[in-house]
Amino acid sequence: MNILQICSKPPFPKKDGYALAVNHISDALINKGHKLKVMAISTPKHDAKDIPSQYLSNTDFEHIFIDTNVKILPAFQSLFSKSSYNTNRFYSNSFAKRLKELIKENSFDIVLLEGLYVCPYFEMISKNSNAKIVLRAHNIESDIWKGLAKQTNNLLKKCYLNLLQKKLSNYEKAIVLKMDGIICISELDENWMKKQSAKDISTIPFAIDTKNYEIVSTEKNTIFHIGSMDWRANIDGVNWFLNKVFPLINQQKKEVILHLAGRGMPDYFNDLSGENIMIDGEVENAKAFMKKYNLMIVPLWSGSGIRIKILEAMALGKTIISTTIGASGINYQNKKNILIADTAEQFANQIFWCFNNPLESQKIGENAKLNIQENYSSETIELNLSAFLNKIQSS
């Protein structure tokens, strides 16, 4: 098939979940012999530098810059509009014009929309192409904003976030009805989608090639968190851990060291750096970073989709302590291949248990790797993806 993959940010560098997920699908399509064209939005936060030459060749990659920064006047005006400011920021006439040229010049069988923020181009694509249009839902975006609104104590901010969430939810529910097919990354998201639409929907999770993830010995008494720190949900989660959990740990085990890594680390986190807290910031190789340290924490309180960093850490045999929300969408068994904690006391107690029972903790990490091998193999997922797209294209 001839496929156009449209992305709301460039697929490189592969340092966040979105980029990893986009690359995963690109690789899967190419491996199955499909012809692929990738068109991406580059933004102030995500430029399109350092795209590997092989990827450029395999995907005929293009990008157009859109200034997606929040602007005060449009944000204020959106208060009096029914449309979603969250998605409107990703629309530009120049990007729409180039997309229209592409679909006129090529006979695409499938147009794959990578996430909700490129859905504003749906109408133009539908009017100018006979291709089937498939949404790949990386998460339920309105759920993320609902969680952010719930977490804030600022009444004015809460009201504003609730308004954004309501408009985004209305848009999300309306746009999924128009798709020819929907791909979800988690079964929880698939269940939500099936309540909105009777169209063909399938869960095709992120694939992990475990041959590239060997288990290695780690530094004792270490905890780590890695994730994009320009994402509000991660900032709030880490702040919660620092304020509510880490003091409990320091009271009993002063030798424990916490490492914090991720792109876009807010400046004020650097002020926290000290004997027990190491601010690693953006790391060149996330896998190498995770290999070095002992326990992974995922103190996430909002979001949907799937935490790809959890899957990668599982593949490395890491013992992971996560909130229920953080682990949502992942095939797991609590206390067998992951540890779930939803209060500060539970988080601290799980960490103490791991340090006091190293062999049992290690077994949970080993089971986590086995979970990836059994449920997230590249070969199976590539076959399922091609089968689903062939079904949509022929329907």
Short mmCIF file of C-alpha atoms in Angstrom, two decimals:
data_model
loop_
_atom_site.label_atom_id
_atom_site.label_comp_id
_atom_site.label_asym_id
_atom_site.label_seq_id
_atom_site.Cartn_x
_atom_site.Cartn_y
_atom_site.Cartn_z
CA MET A 1 0.00 0.00 0.00
CA ASN A 2 0.96 3.64 -0.47
CA ILE A 3 0.67 5.36 2.92
CA LEU A 4 0.94 8.98 4.07
CA GLN A 5 1.86 9.33 7.74
CA ILE A 6 1.13 12.79 9.21
CA CYS A 7 2.76 13.79 12.51
CA SER A 8 2.25 16.70 14.92
CA LYS A 9 6.00 16.87 15.59
CA PRO A 10 9.14 15.37 14.01
CA PRO A 11 9.89 11.70 14.71
CA PHE A 12 13.47 12.52 15.75
CA PRO A 13 15.24 12.64 18.09
CA LYS A 14 13.78 9.47 19.56
CA LYS A 15 13.69 10.86 23.09
CA ASP A 16 9.99 10.99 23.91
CA GLY A 17 7.05 8.63 23.68
CA TYR A 18 5.50 10.26 20.63
CA ALA A 19 8.69 10.12 18.56
CA LEU A 20 9.32 6.51 19.58
CA ALA A 21 5.74 5.54 18.73
CA VAL A 22 5.86 7.25 15.32
CA ASN A 23 9.18 5.56 14.50
CA HIS A 24 7.79 2.22 15.56
CA ILE A 25 4.93 2.48 13.06
CA SER A 26 7.18 3.84 10.30
CA ASP A 27 9.56 0.91 10.75
CA ALA A 28 6.71 -1.61 10.88
CA LEU A 29 5.20 -0.31 7.63
CA ILE A 30 8.55 -0.26 5.82
CA ASN A 31 9.43 -3.75 7.08
CA LYS A 32 6.21 -5.07 5.56
CA GLY A 33 7.00 -3.56 2.17
CA HIS A 34 4.60 -0.60 2.16
CA LYS A 35 5.54 2.64 0.43
CA LEU A 36 5.67 5.40 3.05
CA LYS A 37 5.68 9.19 2.98
CA VAL A 38 6.07 11.06 6.30
CA MET A 39 4.91 14.66 6.68
CA ALA A 40 5.49 16.37 10.02
CA ILE A 41 4.89 19.66 11.78
CA SER A 42 8.03 21.19 13.27
CA THR A 43 7.45 23.54 16.20
CA PRO A 44 9.39 25.91 18.46
CA LYS A 45 9.86 23.04 20.93
CA HIS A 46 10.47 20.35 18.33
CA ASP A 47 12.62 21.17 15.32
CA ALA A 48 13.45 18.79 12.51
CA LYS A 49 17.23 18.70 12.83
CA ASP A 50 19.38 15.58 12.70
CA ILE A 51 16.97 13.34 10.82
CA PRO A 52 18.99 10.21 9.87
CA SER A 53 19.75 9.94 6.16
CA GLN A 54 18.30 6.42 5.97
CA TYR A 55 15.00 7.65 7.45
CA LEU A 56 14.93 10.53 4.96
CA SER A 57 15.44 8.06 2.14
CA ASN A 58 12.93 5.48 3.38
CA THR A 59 10.13 7.95 4.12
CA ASP A 60 10.73 10.91 1.78
CA PHE A 61 10.42 12.97 4.98
CA GLU A 62 9.14 16.55 4.85
CA HIS A 63 8.28 19.08 7.52
CA ILE A 64 6.76 22.54 7.73
CA PHE A 65 7.20 24.86 10.69
CA ILE A 66 4.15 26.00 12.67
CA ASP A 67 4.41 28.30 15.66
CA THR A 68 2.32 26.31 18.15
CA ASN A 69 3.23 28.47 21.15
CA VAL A 70 0.30 29.60 23.26
CA LYS A 71 -0.55 33.22 22.46
CA ILE A 72 -2.53 35.39 24.85
CA LEU A 73 -4.96 36.98 22.38
CA PRO A 74 -5.97 33.80 20.49
CA ALA A 75 -6.20 31.95 23.81
CA PHE A 76 -8.53 34.65 25.18
CA GLN A 77 -10.61 34.74 22.00
CA SER A 78 -11.01 30.98 22.14
CA LEU A 79 -12.96 31.40 25.39
CA PHE A 80 -15.85 32.67 23.30
CA SER A 81 -15.58 30.04 20.57
CA LYS A 82 -16.85 26.47 20.40
CA SER A 83 -13.64 25.28 18.74
CA SER A 84 -10.70 23.78 20.65
CA TYR A 85 -7.70 26.07 21.05
CA ASN A 86 -5.58 23.00 21.80
CA THR A 87 -6.04 21.65 18.27
CA ASN A 88 -6.35 25.00 16.47
CA ARG A 89 -2.72 25.81 17.34
CA PHE A 90 -1.58 23.01 15.02
CA TYR A 91 -3.40 24.23 11.92
CA SER A 92 -1.71 26.41 9.30
CA ASN A 93 -2.62 27.26 5.73
CA SER A 94 0.92 26.47 4.55
CA PHE A 95 0.81 22.94 5.99
CA ALA A 96 -2.70 22.39 4.57
CA LYS A 97 -1.55 23.62 1.16
CA ARG A 98 1.40 21.23 1.05
CA LEU A 99 -0.75 18.31 2.19
CA LYS A 100 -3.24 19.09 -0.57
CA GLU A 101 -0.43 19.08 -3.13
CA LEU A 102 0.83 15.73 -1.85
CA ILE A 103 -2.51 13.98 -1.98
CA LYS A 104 -3.17 15.39 -5.47
CA GLU A 105 0.24 14.21 -6.70
CA ASN A 106 0.06 10.73 -5.12
CA SER A 107 -2.50 7.97 -5.01
CA PHE A 108 -2.38 7.21 -1.31
CA ASP A 109 -4.30 4.17 -0.07
CA ILE A 110 -4.12 5.18 3.59
CA VAL A 111 -3.61 8.52 5.34
CA LEU A 112 -2.45 7.82 8.88
CA LEU A 113 -3.06 10.69 11.32
CA GLU A 114 -0.64 10.37 14.24
CA GLY A 115 -2.69 11.77 17.08
CA LEU A 116 -5.51 14.24 17.64
CA TYR A 117 -3.46 17.36 16.88
CA VAL A 118 -3.23 16.63 13.14
CA CYS A 119 -6.96 15.93 12.88
CA PRO A 120 -7.76 19.56 11.91
CA TYR A 121 -6.58 18.56 8.42
CA PHE A 122 -9.16 15.77 8.15
CA GLU A 123 -11.77 17.74 6.18
CA MET A 124 -9.27 18.94 3.58
CA ILE A 125 -7.85 15.44 3.12
CA SER A 126 -11.31 13.89 2.87
CA LYS A 127 -12.41 16.35 0.19
CA ASN A 128 -9.31 15.90 -1.96
CA SER A 129 -8.43 12.22 -1.64
CA ASN A 130 -10.07 8.81 -1.95
CA ALA A 131 -7.64 7.40 0.61
CA LYS A 132 -8.96 5.79 3.77
CA ILE A 133 -8.21 8.00 6.78
CA VAL A 134 -7.04 6.27 9.95
CA LEU A 135 -6.46 7.94 13.32
CA ARG A 136 -3.72 6.52 15.48
CA ALA A 137 -4.78 7.63 18.95
CA HIS A 138 -1.68 7.87 21.15
CA ASN A 139 -3.99 8.56 24.11
CA ILE A 140 -7.32 10.14 24.98
CA GLU A 141 -6.21 13.77 24.97
CA SER A 142 -9.22 15.10 26.86
CA ASP A 143 -8.49 12.68 29.72
CA ILE A 144 -5.04 14.21 30.11
CA TRP A 145 -6.50 17.69 30.45
CA LYS A 146 -9.16 16.44 32.85
CA GLY A 147 -6.37 15.12 35.08
CA LEU A 148 -4.43 18.37 34.89
CA ALA A 149 -7.53 20.34 35.91
CA LYS A 150 -8.15 17.97 38.81
CA GLN A 151 -4.58 18.31 40.11
CA THR A 152 -4.40 22.12 40.32
CA ASN A 153 -5.55 23.98 43.44
CA ASN A 154 -5.69 27.34 41.65
CA LEU A 155 -9.42 27.98 41.14
CA LEU A 156 -8.99 30.27 38.12
CA LYS A 157 -6.58 27.87 36.46
CA LYS A 158 -8.88 24.94 37.24
CA CYS A 159 -11.81 26.71 35.57
CA TYR A 160 -9.72 27.51 32.48
CA LEU A 161 -8.36 23.95 32.19
CA ASN A 162 -11.85 22.51 32.61
CA LEU A 163 -13.08 24.74 29.77
CA LEU A 164 -10.20 23.62 27.51
CA GLN A 165 -10.90 20.01 28.45
CA LYS A 166 -14.60 20.27 27.63
CA LYS A 167 -13.96 21.76 24.18
CA LEU A 168 -11.22 19.23 23.47
CA SER A 169 -13.50 16.39 24.56
CA ASN A 170 -16.27 17.59 22.26
CA TYR A 171 -13.83 17.81 19.34
CA GLU A 172 -12.33 14.40 20.12
CA LYS A 173 -15.72 12.70 20.25
CA ALA A 174 -16.83 14.35 17.00
CA ILE A 175 -13.71 13.66 14.96
CA VAL A 176 -13.44 9.94 15.76
CA LEU A 177 -16.89 9.44 14.19
CA LYS A 178 -15.51 10.60 10.85
CA MET A 179 -12.55 8.21 10.64
CA ASP A 180 -12.47 5.11 8.47
CA GLY A 181 -10.50 3.32 11.15
CA ILE A 182 -8.86 3.93 14.52
CA ILE A 183 -5.68 2.42 15.98
CA CYS A 184 -5.22 2.61 19.75
CA ILE A 185 -2.05 1.94 21.71
CA SER A 186 -3.89 0.55 24.75
CA GLU A 187 -7.06 -1.49 25.28
CA LEU A 188 -8.36 1.10 27.76
CA ASP A 189 -8.29 3.71 25.00
CA GLU A 190 -9.94 1.24 22.61
CA ASN A 191 -12.80 0.80 25.08
CA TRP A 192 -13.28 4.59 25.19
CA MET A 193 -13.22 4.81 21.39
CA LYS A 194 -15.80 2.04 21.00
CA LYS A 195 -18.21 4.04 23.14
CA GLN A 196 -17.90 6.91 20.66
CA SER A 197 -17.72 5.16 17.29
CA ALA A 198 -18.86 1.98 15.54
CA LYS A 199 -15.97 2.19 13.05
CA ASP A 200 -13.19 -0.40 12.83
CA ILE A 201 -10.99 -0.01 15.91
CA SER A 202 -7.97 -2.06 16.91
CA THR A 203 -5.38 -1.96 19.67
CA ILE A 204 -1.86 -2.22 18.30
CA PRO A 205 0.57 -1.54 21.16
CA PHE A 206 4.12 -0.28 20.99
CA ALA A 207 6.57 -3.04 20.06
CA ILE A 208 9.85 -3.77 21.84
CA ASP A 209 12.70 -5.80 20.37
CA THR A 210 14.03 -7.36 23.57
CA LYS A 211 17.20 -8.53 21.86
CA ASN A 212 18.43 -4.94 22.21
CA TYR A 213 17.60 -4.77 25.93
CA GLU A 214 19.95 -6.78 28.10
CA ILE A 215 19.72 -6.87 31.90
CA VAL A 216 22.81 -5.42 33.63
CA SER A 217 23.84 -4.81 37.25
CA THR A 218 22.90 -1.41 38.66
CA GLU A 219 23.97 1.08 41.30
CA LYS A 220 22.45 0.17 44.66
CA ASN A 221 20.10 2.50 46.57
CA THR A 222 19.19 4.48 43.46
CA ILE A 223 15.82 5.63 42.15
CA PHE A 224 15.24 7.26 38.78
CA HIS A 225 12.58 9.08 36.81
CA ILE A 226 12.85 9.79 33.09
CA GLY A 227 10.29 11.60 30.95
CA SER A 228 9.67 14.78 29.01
CA MET A 229 9.81 17.53 31.62
CA ASP A 230 8.10 20.08 29.41
CA TRP A 231 4.91 18.04 29.88
CA ARG A 232 2.76 19.33 32.73
CA ALA A 233 1.72 15.87 33.95
CA ASN A 234 5.35 14.80 34.44
CA ILE A 235 6.24 18.05 36.22
CA ASP A 236 3.29 17.67 38.60
CA GLY A 237 4.11 14.02 39.26
CA VAL A 238 7.78 14.65 40.05
CA ASN A 239 6.88 17.62 42.27
CA TRP A 240 4.45 15.39 44.16
CA PHE A 241 7.13 12.73 44.65
CA LEU A 242 9.70 15.28 45.83
CA ASN A 243 7.29 16.90 48.28
CA LYS A 244 5.36 13.88 49.57
CA VAL A 245 7.42 10.73 49.08
CA PHE A 246 11.13 11.51 49.08
CA PRO A 247 11.08 13.08 52.58
CA LEU A 248 9.62 9.81 53.92
CA ILE A 249 12.45 7.89 52.27
CA ASN A 250 15.15 10.23 53.56
CA GLN A 251 13.87 9.81 57.12
CA GLN A 252 14.77 6.11 57.08
CA LYS A 253 17.35 5.67 54.29
CA LYS A 254 19.48 8.76 53.85
CA GLU A 255 21.78 6.94 51.43
CA VAL A 256 19.09 6.71 48.71
CA ILE A 257 19.87 8.83 45.63
CA LEU A 258 17.20 10.08 43.22
CA HIS A 259 18.11 10.75 39.57
CA LEU A 260 15.82 12.95 37.45
CA ALA A 261 16.24 12.97 33.66
CA GLY A 262 14.27 14.37 30.76
CA ARG A 263 14.15 16.99 28.06
CA GLY A 264 12.92 20.46 29.00
CA MET A 265 13.78 20.24 32.70
CA PRO A 266 12.45 23.43 34.39
CA ASP A 267 15.25 25.63 35.72
CA TYR A 268 14.02 25.52 39.30
CA PHE A 269 14.72 21.80 39.47
CA ASN A 270 18.44 22.58 39.28
CA ASP A 271 18.11 24.33 42.65
CA LEU A 272 17.10 20.96 44.15
CA SER A 273 20.33 19.27 43.10
CA GLY A 274 22.30 18.07 46.10
CA GLU A 275 23.67 15.05 47.91
CA ASN A 276 20.56 12.91 47.41
CA ILE A 277 19.00 14.45 44.29
CA MET A 278 20.82 14.40 40.97
CA ILE A 279 19.40 16.47 38.09
CA ASP A 280 20.63 14.67 34.97
CA GLY A 281 18.44 16.71 32.60
CA GLU A 282 18.27 15.66 28.97
CA VAL A 283 20.28 12.49 28.41
CA GLU A 284 21.74 11.41 25.09
CA ASN A 285 20.75 7.76 25.49
CA ALA A 286 17.68 6.98 27.60
CA LYS A 287 18.35 3.26 27.55
CA ALA A 288 21.91 3.71 28.84
CA PHE A 289 20.61 6.02 31.58
CA MET A 290 17.98 3.52 32.74
CA LYS A 291 20.49 0.67 32.79
CA LYS A 292 22.62 2.44 35.41
CA TYR A 293 20.07 2.80 38.18
CA ASN A 294 17.91 0.54 40.29
CA LEU A 295 14.23 1.43 40.73
CA MET A 296 12.10 3.34 38.22
CA ILE A 297 9.34 5.59 39.56
CA VAL A 298 6.28 6.73 37.57
CA PRO A 299 4.33 9.13 39.84
CA LEU A 300 1.80 10.12 37.20
CA TRP A 301 -1.66 11.43 38.05
CA SER A 302 -3.12 12.27 34.66
CA GLY A 303 -2.98 10.89 31.14
CA SER A 304 -4.04 7.95 29.02
CA GLY A 305 -2.41 6.01 26.23
CA ILE A 306 0.66 4.11 27.31
CA ARG A 307 3.96 5.02 28.96
CA ILE A 308 6.55 3.77 26.47
CA LYS A 309 9.34 4.40 28.97
CA ILE A 310 7.69 1.81 31.23
CA LEU A 311 7.79 -0.76 28.42
CA GLU A 312 11.46 0.04 27.76
CA ALA A 313 12.29 -0.23 31.46
CA MET A 314 10.45 -3.56 31.64
CA ALA A 315 12.49 -4.80 28.68
CA LEU A 316 15.61 -3.89 30.66
CA GLY A 317 14.40 -5.94 33.62
CA LYS A 318 13.80 -2.91 35.81
CA THR A 319 11.63 -2.98 38.90
CA ILE A 320 9.05 -0.23 38.40
CA ILE A 321 6.88 1.53 40.98
CA SER A 322 3.99 3.38 39.38
CA THR A 323 0.62 4.89 40.09
CA THR A 324 -2.36 3.08 38.62
CA ILE A 325 -2.73 5.90 36.08
CA GLY A 326 0.94 5.74 35.15
CA ALA A 327 0.67 2.05 34.30
CA SER A 328 -2.72 2.32 32.59
CA GLY A 329 -2.91 0.66 29.19
CA ILE A 330 -0.05 -1.73 29.95
CA ASN A 331 -0.52 -5.46 30.31
CA TYR A 332 0.72 -5.99 33.86
CA GLN A 333 0.15 -7.87 37.12
CA ASN A 334 0.70 -5.91 40.31
CA LYS A 335 3.38 -7.43 42.56
CA LYS A 336 4.42 -9.84 39.79
CA ASN A 337 5.96 -7.61 37.10
CA ILE A 338 5.35 -4.11 38.50
CA LEU A 339 4.52 -2.47 41.83
CA ILE A 340 1.49 -0.16 42.04
CA ALA A 341 1.33 2.67 44.59
CA ASP A 342 -1.33 5.37 44.78
CA THR A 343 -0.40 7.21 47.98
CA ALA A 344 2.83 8.70 49.30
CA GLU A 345 3.00 6.06 52.02
CA GLN A 346 2.49 3.23 49.53
CA PHE A 347 5.21 4.62 47.28
CA ALA A 348 7.69 4.91 50.14
CA ASN A 349 6.84 1.44 51.47
CA GLN A 350 7.29 -0.16 48.06
CA ILE A 351 10.70 1.48 47.71
CA PHE A 352 11.73 0.28 51.19
CA TRP A 353 10.52 -3.23 50.36
CA CYS A 354 12.61 -3.31 47.18
CA PHE A 355 15.77 -2.18 48.95
CA ASN A 356 15.20 -4.58 51.85
CA ASN A 357 14.33 -7.53 49.59
CA PRO A 358 16.73 -7.26 46.63
CA LEU A 359 16.21 -10.80 45.31
CA GLU A 360 12.41 -10.52 45.32
CA SER A 361 12.67 -7.07 43.73
CA GLN A 362 14.97 -8.44 41.05
CA LYS A 363 12.43 -11.20 40.31
CA ILE A 364 9.76 -8.57 39.60
CA GLY A 365 12.13 -6.99 37.07
CA GLU A 366 12.80 -10.35 35.44
CA ASN A 367 9.06 -10.98 35.19
CA ALA A 368 8.67 -7.54 33.62
CA LYS A 369 11.08 -8.47 30.84
CA LEU A 370 9.21 -11.75 30.30
CA ASN A 371 5.98 -9.74 30.02
CA ILE A 372 7.46 -7.69 27.18
CA GLN A 373 8.69 -10.81 25.38
CA GLU A 374 5.25 -12.42 25.57
CA ASN A 375 3.02 -9.44 24.80
CA TYR A 376 4.96 -6.79 22.87
CA SER A 377 7.01 -8.61 20.21
CA SER A 378 7.80 -6.67 17.02
CA GLU A 379 6.92 -9.52 14.67
CA THR A 380 3.37 -10.00 15.96
CA ILE A 381 2.59 -6.31 16.09
CA GLU A 382 3.88 -5.66 12.54
CA LEU A 383 1.61 -8.42 11.21
CA ASN A 384 -1.41 -7.07 13.11
CA LEU A 385 -0.79 -3.53 11.85
CA SER A 386 -0.61 -4.56 8.19
CA ALA A 387 -3.65 -6.80 8.54
CA PHE A 388 -5.73 -3.99 10.06
CA LEU A 389 -4.72 -1.42 7.42
CA ASN A 390 -5.40 -3.90 4.61
CA LYS A 391 -8.85 -4.49 6.08
CA ILE A 392 -9.57 -0.75 6.20
CA GLN A 393 -8.24 -0.16 2.69
CA SER A 394 -10.37 -2.92 1.17
CA SER A 395 -13.57 -2.05 3.03
#
